[in-house]
JSON list of C-alpha atoms in Angstrom, two decimals:
[
{"chain": "J", "resi": 1, "resn": "MET", "atom": "CA", "xyz": [105.15, 22.91, 16.15]},
{"chain": "J", "resi": 2, "resn": "VAL", "atom": "CA", "xyz": [105.10, 22.55, 19.87]},
{"chain": "J", "resi": 3, "resn": "GLN", "atom": "CA", "xyz": [102.99, 19.56, 21.39]},
{"chain": "J", "resi": 4, "resn": "ALA", "atom": "CA", "xyz": [101.92, 18.45, 25.05]},
{"chain": "J", "resi": 5, "resn": "PHE", "atom": "CA", "xyz": [100.41, 16.50, 27.32]},
{"chain": "J", "resi": 6, "resn": "ILE", "atom": "CA", "xyz": [98.22, 18.56, 29.65]},
{"chain": "J", "resi": 7, "resn": "LEU", "atom": "CA", "xyz": [97.25, 16.16, 32.59]},
{"chain": "J", "resi": 8, "resn": "ILE", "atom": "CA", "xyz": [94.39, 17.24, 34.55]},
{"chain": "J", "resi": 9, "resn": "GLN", "atom": "CA", "xyz": [92.68, 16.65, 38.25]},
{"chain": "J", "resi": 10, "resn": "THR", "atom": "CA", "xyz": [88.82, 17.61, 38.36]},
{"chain": "J", "resi": 11, "resn": "GLU", "atom": "CA", "xyz": [86.27, 18.05, 41.09]},
{"chain": "J", "resi": 12, "resn": "VAL", "atom": "CA", "xyz": [84.46, 15.06, 41.82]},
{"chain": "J", "resi": 13, "resn": "GLY", "atom": "CA", "xyz": [82.22, 13.97, 39.14]},
{"chain": "J", "resi": 14, "resn": "GLN", "atom": "CA", "xyz": [83.46, 16.47, 36.67]},
{"chain": "J", "resi": 15, "resn": "ALA", "atom": "CA", "xyz": [85.88, 14.44, 34.40]},
{"chain": "J", "resi": 16, "resn": "ALA", "atom": "CA", "xyz": [83.39, 14.24, 31.85]},
{"chain": "J", "resi": 17, "resn": "SER", "atom": "CA", "xyz": [82.27, 17.52, 30.94]},
{"chain": "J", "resi": 18, "resn": "VAL", "atom": "CA", "xyz": [85.73, 18.89, 31.25]},
{"chain": "J", "resi": 19, "resn": "ALA", "atom": "CA", "xyz": [86.85, 16.88, 29.04]},
{"chain": "J", "resi": 20, "resn": "ARG", "atom": "CA", "xyz": [83.96, 17.76, 26.39]},
{"chain": "J", "resi": 21, "resn": "ALA", "atom": "CA", "xyz": [84.79, 21.65, 27.00]},
{"chain": "J", "resi": 22, "resn": "ILE", "atom": "CA", "xyz": [88.44, 21.27, 26.73]},
{"chain": "J", "resi": 23, "resn": "ALA", "atom": "CA", "xyz": [87.84, 19.73, 23.26]},
{"chain": "J", "resi": 24, "resn": "GLU", "atom": "CA", "xyz": [86.43, 22.47, 21.68]},
{"chain": "J", "resi": 25, "resn": "LEU", "atom": "CA", "xyz": [89.24, 24.86, 22.23]},
{"chain": "J", "resi": 26, "resn": "PRO", "atom": "CA", "xyz": [91.72, 25.88, 19.30]},
{"chain": "J", "resi": 27, "resn": "GLY", "atom": "CA", "xyz": [95.10, 24.17, 19.82]},
{"chain": "J", "resi": 28, "resn": "VAL", "atom": "CA", "xyz": [93.52, 21.03, 21.51]},
{"chain": "J", "resi": 29, "resn": "THR", "atom": "CA", "xyz": [94.00, 17.77, 19.42]},
{"chain": "J", "resi": 30, "resn": "SER", "atom": "CA", "xyz": [92.35, 15.39, 21.91]},
{"chain": "J", "resi": 31, "resn": "ALA", "atom": "CA", "xyz": [90.72, 15.64, 25.27]},
{"chain": "J", "resi": 32, "resn": "GLU", "atom": "CA", "xyz": [89.72, 12.05, 27.01]},
{"chain": "J", "resi": 33, "resn": "ASP", "atom": "CA", "xyz": [88.49, 11.18, 30.38]},
{"chain": "J", "resi": 34, "resn": "VAL", "atom": "CA", "xyz": [90.65, 8.88, 32.19]},
{"chain": "J", "resi": 35, "resn": "THR", "atom": "CA", "xyz": [91.04, 6.77, 35.47]},
{"chain": "J", "resi": 36, "resn": "GLY", "atom": "CA", "xyz": [93.82, 6.88, 37.65]},
{"chain": "J", "resi": 37, "resn": "PRO", "atom": "CA", "xyz": [95.56, 10.07, 39.46]},
{"chain": "J", "resi": 38, "resn": "TYR", "atom": "CA", "xyz": [94.18, 12.48, 36.88]},
{"chain": "J", "resi": 39, "resn": "ASP", "atom": "CA", "xyz": [91.03, 12.42, 35.47]},
{"chain": "J", "resi": 40, "resn": "VAL", "atom": "CA", "xyz": [91.31, 14.18, 31.71]},
{"chain": "J", "resi": 41, "resn": "ILE", "atom": "CA", "xyz": [94.48, 13.81, 29.76]},
{"chain": "J", "resi": 42, "resn": "VAL", "atom": "CA", "xyz": [94.73, 16.39, 27.22]},
{"chain": "J", "resi": 43, "resn": "ARG", "atom": "CA", "xyz": [97.02, 16.32, 24.00]},
{"chain": "J", "resi": 44, "resn": "ALA", "atom": "CA", "xyz": [97.53, 20.49, 22.40]},
{"chain": "J", "resi": 45, "resn": "GLU", "atom": "CA", "xyz": [99.34, 21.59, 20.24]},
{"chain": "J", "resi": 46, "resn": "ALA", "atom": "CA", "xyz": [100.84, 25.50, 19.31]},
{"chain": "J", "resi": 47, "resn": "ASN", "atom": "CA", "xyz": [103.05, 26.94, 17.31]},
{"chain": "J", "resi": 48, "resn": "THR", "atom": "CA", "xyz": [105.40, 28.10, 20.15]},
{"chain": "J", "resi": 49, "resn": "VAL", "atom": "CA", "xyz": [105.98, 27.46, 23.71]},
{"chain": "J", "resi": 50, "resn": "ASP", "atom": "CA", "xyz": [104.46, 30.84, 24.68]},
{"chain": "J", "resi": 51, "resn": "GLU", "atom": "CA", "xyz": [101.34, 29.96, 22.68]},
{"chain": "J", "resi": 52, "resn": "LEU", "atom": "CA", "xyz": [100.99, 26.88, 24.53]},
{"chain": "J", "resi": 53, "resn": "GLY", "atom": "CA", "xyz": [101.48, 28.55, 27.78]},
{"chain": "J", "resi": 54, "resn": "LYS", "atom": "CA", "xyz": [98.88, 30.84, 26.87]},
{"chain": "J", "resi": 55, "resn": "LEU", "atom": "CA", "xyz": [96.67, 28.17, 25.93]},
{"chain": "J", "resi": 56, "resn": "VAL", "atom": "CA", "xyz": [96.95, 26.35, 29.34]},
{"chain": "J", "resi": 57, "resn": "VAL", "atom": "CA", "xyz": [96.68, 29.42, 31.34]},
{"chain": "J", "resi": 58, "resn": "ALA", "atom": "CA", "xyz": [94.41, 31.22, 29.51]},
{"chain": "J", "resi": 59, "resn": "ARG", "atom": "CA", "xyz": [91.82, 28.87, 28.01]},
{"chain": "J", "resi": 60, "resn": "VAL", "atom": "CA", "xyz": [92.49, 25.48, 29.87]},
{"chain": "J", "resi": 61, "resn": "GLN", "atom": "CA", "xyz": [92.70, 26.48, 33.31]},
{"chain": "J", "resi": 62, "resn": "ASN", "atom": "CA", "xyz": [89.28, 28.82, 33.03]},
{"chain": "J", "resi": 63, "resn": "VAL", "atom": "CA", "xyz": [87.37, 25.71, 32.29]},
{"chain": "J", "resi": 64, "resn": "ALA", "atom": "CA", "xyz": [84.90, 25.07, 35.03]},
{"chain": "J", "resi": 65, "resn": "GLY", "atom": "CA", "xyz": [85.58, 21.96, 37.31]},
{"chain": "J", "resi": 66, "resn": "ILE", "atom": "CA", "xyz": [89.39, 21.98, 37.03]},
{"chain": "J", "resi": 67, "resn": "THR", "atom": "CA", "xyz": [91.30, 21.62, 40.02]},
{"chain": "J", "resi": 68, "resn": "ARG", "atom": "CA", "xyz": [95.29, 21.29, 38.88]},
{"chain": "J", "resi": 69, "resn": "THR", "atom": "CA", "xyz": [96.90, 20.96, 35.69]},
{"chain": "J", "resi": 70, "resn": "LEU", "atom": "CA", "xyz": [100.28, 19.63, 34.46]},
{"chain": "J", "resi": 71, "resn": "THR", "atom": "CA", "xyz": [101.65, 20.00, 31.39]},
{"chain": "J", "resi": 72, "resn": "CYS", "atom": "CA", "xyz": [104.09, 17.71, 29.69]},
{"chain": "J", "resi": 73, "resn": "PRO", "atom": "CA", "xyz": [105.99, 19.12, 26.81]},
{"chain": "J", "resi": 74, "resn": "VAL", "atom": "CA", "xyz": [106.16, 16.40, 23.81]},
{"chain": "J", "resi": 75, "resn": "VAL", "atom": "CA", "xyz": [110.48, 16.31, 23.27]},
{"chain": "J", "resi": 76, "resn": "HIS", "atom": "CA", "xyz": [111.97, 14.64, 20.38]},
{"chain": "J", "resi": 77, "resn": "LEU", "atom": "CA", "xyz": [115.19, 13.11, 21.76]}
]
C-alpha cells in the first residue's frame, strides 16, 4: 500500500467545497481545509505508485477550484 499527503492550493473561497468533493473520491482517506500556504491537505492511498499517480492526475486535479497540487508520498525509514 502506497500512502501520500496531497497539498492543495485553491481559488479564493473554494477550500471547503474542494475538500468536500475530494473526500468523496475512492482512495482518499481524509481531506481537510487548513490555513497557511495550502488550503486543503488530503491523505490518500493506493496499491501502487502508478495507481496513486492516476488518482492525483485523473481525479483530484479534475476537481473544480484547484490551482496547484503537491504530492508527498509517505516513506518508512
